[in-house]
Amino acid sequence: MKIYMETYGCQMNVSDSGKITHLFAEQGYSLTETSSDADLIVINTCSVREKPELKIFSALGRYIPLKRQRPELVIAVGGCVAQQWGDKLLKRCPGLDIVFGTHQLDSLPDLVAKVRQSRRAVSVTEFLKCPGGLEVMAIPAAGTVSAMVTIMQGCDNFCSYCIVPYVRGREYSRPSAAIIEEVGKLAQAGIKEVMLLGQNVNSYGLQEKNEISFAELLALVHDISGIERIRFTTSHPKDMSDALISAFAELPKLSPYLHLPFQAGSDTVLSRMGRGYTAADYLEKVEKLRRAVPMIALTTDIIVGFPGESEADFQKTLDMLEKVRYDQIYSFKYSIRPGTRAAGFEDLVADEEKRERLARCQGFQDEISQEILAAQVGSVSEVLVSGPSKRGAGEWSGRTGENRIVNFPAPAGIQVGDLRRVKIVTALKHSLKGEVIT
Ligand code: 5AD
Ligand code: SF4
């Protein structure tokens, strides 16, 4: 039997797809790269913005007709769109067999067996106290040095624009003992870098009685031998505690890199977004972080054209870019998410204006990103070697602790997972070129 997986959206979805593949591998399925020879097609969806949400309908338009030649084919849709639509998705897309919610990942093998027997479509999307699937391990592919470990799921923040609390449910943190056990197994399997994942990792443990804090969890992961680097995503500025900031200075394996979404530079917009901080509060955290780790690299998420955002408000977003100097930004035009608080806000920004602000924001950031990369030339960085570069030409590739990509001519004896000192010789548009110091 063959399974074909299609994944949209965030790293959490990528990790969930890895878990699904693992569950079906245990049932004898192998992964196929082509939908046309699959016995099972699973689409893992994202609804955080309108654009990824719409992808599901064109995907189903491609896959459902495959059933004419292969009536035994089973098609399942999971993830955030599945959670939001539930059985309405079955009605809208005849031929779709399974809709499974964000808490039902581990039920998918049973649902597939049921559908094979009954040939009746099913939808299961209720929220559970403890989301199913969190304890399923995503087995990293052979030859990879990094692995993702989900430590929490859901979000209690209810930012006014965001669909996540409605489709991932309330915050739930996995028991720290289970996380430590999983990271230990990964280290034994040769993994050198772990990425701790969740919608709001820095509020880890706050909702569970007797659980440790995120900073304490990092210290425990740090003690696991074999793990050389720790990263985490994504964080909320209001939960950047002093203890967590100190962890960056105290734990050498914690990479000097942080994704810290600020979303908007104007306090009026931030307040209507319900973010719980001002631009000054955010900048104060950045200052503390840079005091703890002067070279820390920062990235962020930005929404442009939130309802009521004036040109002067938008300028404050550009001011933030100038003040913080991010390595990279992920910027999006605001899109209405039905059911969220902001869906009822007036004073919408015209699409043309949003597009123009997005282009200005990205153009401004491109210059900063370029300057940051150029400033690395001549420096020496420790690079975690990930393997031959996609660009070929005998080059290998890796990342610095700051998460910058470095390509370099491969010296004899180099191996995936090595930590090598590399002298940076050239800055390209999105990456660096270097030479390994032997
Ligand atoms: N419109 C545009 N961008 C959004 N994001 C979340 N919700 C919306 C929305 N309604 C962005 C935020 C978040 C990232 C994952 O997606 O910047 O941090
Ligand atoms: Fe959405 Fe806000 Fe939660 Fe992030 S913190 S997932 S933006 S509600």
Coordinates of C-alpha atoms and ligand atoms in Angstrom, one line a residue:
M1 CA 0.0 0.0 0.0
K2 CA 1.2 3.5 -0.8
I3 CA 0.4 6.8 1.0
Y4 CA 0.8 10.2 -0.7
M5 CA 1.0 13.2 1.6
E6 CA 0.5 16.9 0.7
T7 CA 1.2 19.4 3.4
Y8 CA 0.4 23.2 3.5
G9 CA 1.3 25.7 6.1
C10 CA 3.5 25.8 9.1
Q11 CA 6.3 23.6 10.6
M12 CA 3.7 22.1 13.0
N13 CA 1.9 20.7 9.9
V14 CA 5.1 19.4 8.5
S15 CA 5.8 17.7 11.7
D16 CA 2.2 16.3 11.9
S17 CA 2.6 14.9 8.4
G18 CA 5.8 13.2 9.5
K19 CA 3.7 11.6 12.4
I20 CA 1.0 10.4 9.9
T21 CA 3.7 8.9 7.7
H22 CA 5.1 7.1 10.7
L23 CA 1.7 5.8 11.8
F24 CA 1.0 4.3 8.3
A25 CA 4.6 3.0 7.9
E26 CA 3.7 0.9 11.0
Q27 CA 0.8 -0.5 9.0
G28 CA 3.0 -1.4 6.0
Y29 CA 2.4 1.7 3.9
S30 CA 5.3 3.3 2.0
L31 CA 5.4 7.0 1.0
T32 CA 5.0 7.8 -2.7
E33 CA 5.9 11.0 -4.4
T34 CA 3.1 10.7 -7.1
S35 CA -0.6 10.9 -6.3
S36 CA -1.5 8.7 -9.3
D37 CA -0.2 5.5 -7.7
A38 CA -1.4 6.1 -4.2
D39 CA -3.9 4.0 -2.2
L40 CA -4.3 6.7 0.3
I41 CA -4.0 10.5 -0.2
V42 CA -3.8 12.7 2.9
I43 CA -3.9 16.5 2.6
N44 CA -2.8 18.4 5.7
T45 CA -4.3 21.8 5.5
C46 CA -3.7 25.3 6.9
S47 CA -6.3 28.1 7.4
V48 CA -4.2 30.8 9.1
R49 CA -4.7 33.0 6.0
E50 CA -7.1 32.8 3.1
K51 CA -4.5 31.9 0.4
P52 CA -3.4 28.5 1.9
E53 CA -7.0 27.8 2.8
L54 CA -8.1 28.0 -0.8
K55 CA -5.4 25.5 -1.9
I56 CA -7.4 22.6 -0.5
F57 CA -10.2 23.0 -3.0
S58 CA -7.9 22.9 -6.1
A59 CA -6.1 19.9 -4.6
L60 CA -9.4 18.0 -4.1
G61 CA -10.4 19.0 -7.7
R62 CA -7.2 17.2 -8.9
Y63 CA -7.4 14.1 -6.6
I64 CA -11.1 13.2 -6.4
P65 CA -11.3 12.4 -10.2
L66 CA -8.5 9.9 -9.7
K67 CA -11.2 7.7 -8.1
R68 CA -12.8 7.0 -11.5
Q69 CA -9.8 4.8 -12.4
R70 CA -9.1 3.7 -8.8
P71 CA -12.4 3.4 -6.9
E72 CA -10.5 1.8 -3.9
L73 CA -8.5 5.1 -3.4
V74 CA -9.2 6.7 0.0
I75 CA -8.8 10.5 0.3
A76 CA -8.5 12.2 3.7
V77 CA -8.2 15.9 4.7
G78 CA -6.8 16.9 8.0
G79 CA -5.4 20.0 9.7
C80 CA -6.9 23.4 10.4
V81 CA -9.3 23.6 7.4
A82 CA -10.6 20.2 8.2
Q83 CA -11.2 21.3 11.8
Q84 CA -13.0 24.4 10.7
W85 CA -15.2 22.9 8.1
G86 CA -16.0 19.5 9.6
D87 CA -18.6 17.5 7.8
K88 CA -19.5 20.6 5.7
L89 CA -16.4 19.8 3.7
L90 CA -17.8 16.3 2.9
K91 CA -20.9 17.9 1.6
R92 CA -19.0 20.5 -0.5
C93 CA -16.6 17.9 -1.9
P94 CA -18.4 14.6 -2.9
G95 CA -15.9 11.9 -3.2
L96 CA -13.9 13.0 -0.2
D97 CA -13.8 10.1 2.3
I98 CA -12.4 11.4 5.6
V99 CA -12.2 14.7 7.4
F100 CA -10.1 14.5 10.6
G101 CA -9.6 17.3 13.0
T102 CA -6.4 18.7 14.6
H103 CA -7.0 16.4 17.7
Q104 CA -7.6 13.3 15.7
L105 CA -4.3 12.7 14.0
D106 CA -3.7 9.3 15.8
S107 CA -7.2 8.1 14.8
L108 CA -6.5 8.3 11.1
P109 CA -5.4 4.6 10.6
D110 CA -8.7 3.5 12.2
L111 CA -10.7 5.9 10.1
V112 CA -9.1 4.6 6.9
A113 CA -9.9 1.0 7.9
K114 CA -13.5 1.9 8.7
V115 CA -13.9 3.7 5.3
R116 CA -12.4 0.8 3.4
Q117 CA -14.9 -1.5 5.0
S118 CA -18.1 0.6 4.8
R119 CA -17.3 2.9 1.9
R120 CA -19.1 5.6 3.9
A121 CA -17.5 9.0 4.3
V122 CA -16.7 10.1 7.9
S123 CA -15.8 13.4 9.7
V124 CA -14.4 13.5 13.2
T125 CA -13.4 16.9 14.6
E126 CA -14.2 17.2 18.3
F127 CA -11.6 18.8 20.6
L128 CA -10.2 16.5 23.3
K129 CA -8.6 17.5 26.6
C130 CA -5.4 16.0 25.4
P131 CA -5.0 16.2 21.6
G132 CA -4.5 12.8 20.0
G133 CA -1.2 12.4 18.2
L134 CA 1.0 14.6 20.4
E135 CA 2.7 11.4 21.7
V136 CA 3.3 10.0 18.2
M137 CA 6.9 10.4 17.2
A138 CA 7.7 11.7 13.7
I139 CA 10.6 9.5 12.6
P140 CA 13.3 11.7 11.0
A141 CA 14.4 10.6 7.5
A142 CA 17.7 8.8 7.3
G143 CA 20.6 11.2 6.9
T144 CA 18.9 14.2 8.6
V145 CA 20.5 16.0 11.5
S146 CA 17.6 18.0 12.7
A147 CA 14.2 16.9 14.1
M148 CA 11.1 18.7 15.2
V149 CA 9.5 17.9 18.6
T150 CA 6.1 19.2 19.3
I151 CA 6.0 20.3 23.0
M152 CA 2.6 22.0 23.1
Q153 CA -0.4 22.6 20.9
G154 CA -3.2 25.2 20.8
C155 CA -3.4 28.8 21.8
D156 CA -5.3 30.8 24.5
N157 CA -4.3 34.2 23.3
F158 CA -7.2 34.9 20.9
C159 CA -5.4 37.7 18.9
S160 CA -8.3 39.3 17.1
Y161 CA -7.2 38.3 13.6
C162 CA -6.2 34.8 14.3
I163 CA -8.0 31.5 13.6
V164 CA -5.5 29.3 15.5
P165 CA -7.4 29.2 18.9
Y166 CA -10.5 28.0 17.0
V167 CA -8.8 25.3 15.0
R168 CA -6.1 24.0 17.3
G169 CA -8.0 24.4 20.5
R170 CA -6.9 25.4 24.0
E171 CA -3.3 25.4 25.0
Y172 CA -2.1 21.9 26.0
S173 CA 1.5 21.2 27.1
R174 CA 2.9 17.7 26.8
P175 CA 4.4 16.2 30.0
S176 CA 8.0 17.2 30.2
A177 CA 9.1 13.6 30.9
A178 CA 7.6 12.5 27.5
I179 CA 9.4 15.3 25.7
I180 CA 12.8 14.5 27.3
E181 CA 12.3 10.8 26.5
E182 CA 11.6 11.7 22.8
V183 CA 14.6 14.0 22.5
G184 CA 16.8 11.3 24.1
K185 CA 15.6 8.8 21.5
L186 CA 16.3 11.2 18.7
A187 CA 19.8 11.9 20.1
Q188 CA 20.4 8.1 20.1
A189 CA 19.3 7.9 16.5
G190 CA 22.0 10.5 15.6
I191 CA 19.9 13.7 15.6
K192 CA 22.1 16.7 16.5
E193 CA 19.6 19.6 16.4
V194 CA 16.1 19.7 17.9
M195 CA 13.4 22.3 17.0
L196 CA 10.9 22.5 19.8
L197 CA 7.5 23.3 18.3
G198 CA 4.2 24.8 19.3
Q199 CA 1.8 27.7 18.6
N200 CA 3.1 29.4 21.7
V201 CA 6.1 27.5 23.1
N202 CA 7.2 30.1 25.6
S203 CA 3.9 29.7 27.5
Y204 CA 4.8 26.0 27.8
G205 CA 3.6 24.5 31.1
L206 CA 1.8 27.6 32.4
Q207 CA -1.6 25.9 32.0
E208 CA -0.7 22.6 33.6
K209 CA -0.4 22.2 37.4
N210 CA 3.0 20.8 38.5
E211 CA 4.6 21.3 35.2
I212 CA 8.0 23.0 34.7
S213 CA 8.4 26.3 32.8
F214 CA 9.7 26.6 29.3
A215 CA 13.1 27.9 30.5
E216 CA 13.4 24.9 32.8
L217 CA 12.4 22.5 29.9
L218 CA 15.2 24.0 27.8
A219 CA 17.7 23.3 30.6
L220 CA 16.7 19.7 30.7
V221 CA 16.9 19.3 26.9
H222 CA 20.3 21.0 27.1
D223 CA 21.5 18.2 29.3
I224 CA 20.8 15.4 26.8
S225 CA 24.1 14.2 25.3
G226 CA 24.3 14.0 21.6
I227 CA 22.1 17.1 21.1
E228 CA 24.3 20.0 20.0
R229 CA 21.8 22.6 19.1
I230 CA 18.3 23.6 20.3
R231 CA 15.9 25.9 18.6
F232 CA 12.2 26.7 19.2
T233 CA 9.3 28.3 17.5
T234 CA 7.0 30.2 17.8
S235 CA 7.1 32.7 20.7
H236 CA 4.8 35.4 22.0
P237 CA 6.6 38.6 23.1
K238 CA 4.5 38.8 26.3
D239 CA 5.8 35.4 27.4
M240 CA 9.5 36.2 26.8
S241 CA 10.3 35.9 30.5
D242 CA 13.6 37.1 32.1
A243 CA 14.4 33.5 32.8
L244 CA 14.0 32.6 29.2
I245 CA 16.1 35.5 28.1
S246 CA 18.8 34.4 30.6
A247 CA 18.7 30.9 29.1
F248 CA 20.1 32.3 25.9
A249 CA 23.2 33.4 27.8
E250 CA 23.5 30.4 30.0
L251 CA 22.8 27.4 27.6
P252 CA 25.5 27.2 25.0
K253 CA 23.5 24.7 22.9
L254 CA 20.6 27.1 22.6
S255 CA 21.1 28.7 19.2
P256 CA 21.5 32.5 19.1
Y257 CA 18.4 32.8 17.0
L258 CA 14.8 33.8 17.9
H259 CA 11.6 34.1 15.9
L260 CA 9.6 36.8 17.7
P261 CA 6.5 38.0 15.9
F262 CA 5.7 41.7 16.5
Q263 CA 2.9 41.8 13.9
A264 CA 2.6 45.7 13.8
G265 CA 4.6 48.7 15.0
S266 CA 1.6 50.9 15.9
D267 CA 0.3 50.7 19.5
T268 CA -3.2 51.5 18.3
V269 CA -3.1 48.5 15.8
L270 CA -1.4 46.3 18.4
S271 CA -4.2 47.0 20.9
R272 CA -6.9 46.2 18.3
M273 CA -5.0 43.0 17.5
G274 CA -5.2 42.2 21.2
R275 CA -1.5 41.4 21.4
G276 CA -1.0 42.5 25.0
Y277 CA 2.2 44.6 24.4
T278 CA 3.2 48.0 23.0
A279 CA 6.0 48.6 20.6
A280 CA 8.1 50.0 23.5
D281 CA 7.5 46.8 25.5
Y282 CA 8.6 44.7 22.5
L283 CA 11.8 46.8 22.0
E284 CA 12.6 46.5 25.7
K285 CA 12.6 42.7 25.3
V286 CA 14.8 42.9 22.2
E287 CA 17.2 45.1 24.1
K288 CA 17.4 42.6 27.0
L289 CA 17.9 39.7 24.6
R290 CA 20.8 41.6 22.8
R291 CA 22.3 42.4 26.2
A292 CA 22.3 38.7 27.0
V293 CA 23.5 37.6 23.6
P294 CA 24.8 40.5 21.5
M295 CA 24.9 38.5 18.2
I296 CA 21.4 37.0 18.5
A297 CA 19.6 36.9 15.1
L298 CA 16.0 37.7 15.1
T299 CA 13.2 37.0 12.6
T300 CA 9.5 38.1 12.9
D301 CA 6.0 37.9 11.4
I302 CA 4.2 41.0 10.3
I303 CA 0.7 41.7 9.1
V304 CA 0.1 44.8 6.9
G305 CA -3.2 46.4 6.3
F306 CA -5.0 45.3 9.5
P307 CA -8.4 47.1 9.6
G308 CA -7.9 50.8 10.5
E309 CA -4.1 50.7 9.8
S310 CA -3.3 54.2 8.5
E311 CA -0.2 55.2 6.6
A312 CA 1.2 56.6 9.8
D313 CA 0.6 53.3 11.6
F314 CA 2.3 51.4 8.8
Q315 CA 5.3 53.7 9.0
K316 CA 5.7 52.5 12.6
T317 CA 6.0 49.0 11.3
L318 CA 8.8 50.1 9.1
D319 CA 10.4 51.9 12.1
M320 CA 10.4 48.6 13.9
L321 CA 12.3 47.0 11.1
E322 CA 14.8 49.8 11.2
K323 CA 15.3 49.6 14.9
V324 CA 15.4 45.9 15.4
R325 CA 17.2 44.9 12.2
Y326 CA 15.8 41.4 11.7
D327 CA 17.7 38.8 9.7
Q328 CA 14.4 38.0 7.9
I329 CA 10.8 38.8 8.1
Y330 CA 7.7 36.8 7.2
S331 CA 5.1 39.4 6.1
F332 CA 1.5 39.0 5.1
K333 CA -1.4 41.0 3.9
Y334 CA -4.2 40.9 6.5
S335 CA -6.9 38.5 5.4
I336 CA -10.3 38.1 7.1
R337 CA -10.7 34.9 9.0
P338 CA -14.4 34.1 9.5
G339 CA -15.3 33.7 13.1
T340 CA -12.5 35.8 14.5
R341 CA -13.1 39.1 16.4
A342 CA -11.4 41.2 13.7
A343 CA -13.8 39.7 11.0
G344 CA -16.4 42.2 12.4
F345 CA -14.0 45.2 12.3
E346 CA -14.7 48.1 10.0
D347 CA -12.4 50.5 8.2
L348 CA -10.9 47.8 6.0
V349 CA -7.8 48.7 4.1
A350 CA -8.2 48.3 0.3
D351 CA -6.4 45.3 -1.3
E352 CA -4.4 47.6 -3.6
E353 CA -3.1 49.5 -0.5
K354 CA -2.3 46.3 1.3
R355 CA -0.3 45.0 -1.7
E356 CA 1.6 48.3 -1.9
R357 CA 2.4 48.3 1.8
L358 CA 3.6 44.7 1.6
A359 CA 5.9 45.4 -1.3
R360 CA 7.4 48.5 0.6
C361 CA 7.8 46.4 3.7
Q362 CA 9.6 43.6 1.9
G363 CA 11.7 46.0 -0.2
F364 CA 12.9 47.8 3.0
Q365 CA 13.7 44.5 4.7
D366 CA 15.6 43.1 1.7
E367 CA 18.1 45.9 2.1
I368 CA 18.5 45.2 5.8
S369 CA 18.8 41.4 5.2
Q370 CA 21.4 42.1 2.6
E371 CA 23.4 44.3 4.9
I372 CA 23.3 41.8 7.7
L373 CA 24.6 39.0 5.4
A374 CA 27.3 41.3 4.0
A375 CA 28.5 42.1 7.5
Q376 CA 29.3 38.4 8.1
V377 CA 32.0 38.3 5.4
G378 CA 35.4 37.7 7.1
S379 CA 33.8 36.2 10.3
V380 CA 34.1 32.6 11.4
S381 CA 31.0 30.6 12.3
E382 CA 30.3 27.2 13.6
V383 CA 28.2 25.4 10.9
L384 CA 26.1 22.3 11.5
V385 CA 26.6 20.4 8.2
S386 CA 23.3 19.2 6.7
G387 CA 24.6 17.6 3.5
P388 CA 25.4 18.3 -0.2
S389 CA 24.0 21.6 -1.3
K390 CA 21.0 21.7 -3.5
R391 CA 23.0 23.7 -6.0
G392 CA 25.4 20.9 -6.5
A393 CA 28.8 21.8 -7.8
G394 CA 30.5 19.7 -5.2
E395 CA 29.4 22.2 -2.5
W396 CA 27.9 21.2 0.9
S397 CA 25.6 23.2 3.0
G398 CA 24.8 23.9 6.6
R399 CA 23.5 26.5 9.0
T400 CA 25.2 28.8 11.5
G401 CA 23.7 29.0 15.0
E402 CA 22.0 32.2 13.9
N403 CA 20.2 30.0 11.3
R404 CA 22.0 31.5 8.3
I405 CA 22.6 29.2 5.4
V406 CA 26.3 28.7 4.4
N407 CA 27.5 26.8 1.3
F408 CA 31.1 25.7 1.1
P409 CA 33.4 23.4 -1.0
A410 CA 33.3 20.0 0.7
P411 CA 36.7 19.1 2.3
A412 CA 37.6 15.4 2.3
G413 CA 36.0 13.4 5.1
I414 CA 33.2 15.8 5.8
Q415 CA 30.1 14.2 7.2
V416 CA 26.4 15.1 7.7
G417 CA 26.0 16.2 11.3
D418 CA 29.6 17.6 11.7
L419 CA 30.0 20.9 13.4
R420 CA 32.7 22.7 11.4
R421 CA 34.3 26.2 11.7
V422 CA 33.7 28.0 8.5
K423 CA 35.2 31.3 7.3
I424 CA 32.6 33.4 5.5
V425 CA 34.0 34.7 2.2
T426 CA 31.0 35.9 0.2
A427 CA 27.4 37.1 0.9
L428 CA 24.8 36.2 -1.7
K429 CA 21.1 37.3 -1.7
H430 CA 19.8 34.7 0.7
S431 CA 22.8 32.8 1.8
L432 CA 26.5 32.9 2.6
K433 CA 29.5 31.2 0.9
G434 CA 32.4 30.0 3.1
E435 CA 35.5 27.9 3.4
V436 CA 35.9 25.2 6.1
I437 CA 38.8 25.9 8.4
T438 CA 40.8 22.7 8.8
Ligands
5AD1 N1 -4.2 37.6 8.1 C1 -2.9 37.8 7.8 N2 -1.9 37.2 8.4 C2 -2.2 36.4 9.5 N3 -1.4 35.7 10.3 C3 -2.3 35.1 11.2 N4 -3.5 35.4 11.0 C4 -3.5 36.2 9.9 C5 -4.6 36.9 9.2 N5 -5.8 36.8 9.5 C6 0.0 35.7 10.3 C7 0.6 36.2 11.6 C8 1.1 35.0 12.2 C9 1.5 34.1 11.1 C10 1.7 32.7 11.4 O1 0.5 34.3 10.1 O2 1.7 37.1 11.2 O3 2.2 35.2 13.1
SF4_2 FE1 -2.8 33.2 16.7 FE2 -2.1 35.1 18.5 FE3 -2.2 32.5 19.2 FE4 -0.2 33.3 17.6 S1 -0.6 34.0 19.7 S2 -1.5 31.5 17.3 S3 -1.3 34.9 16.4 S4 -3.9 33.8 18.6

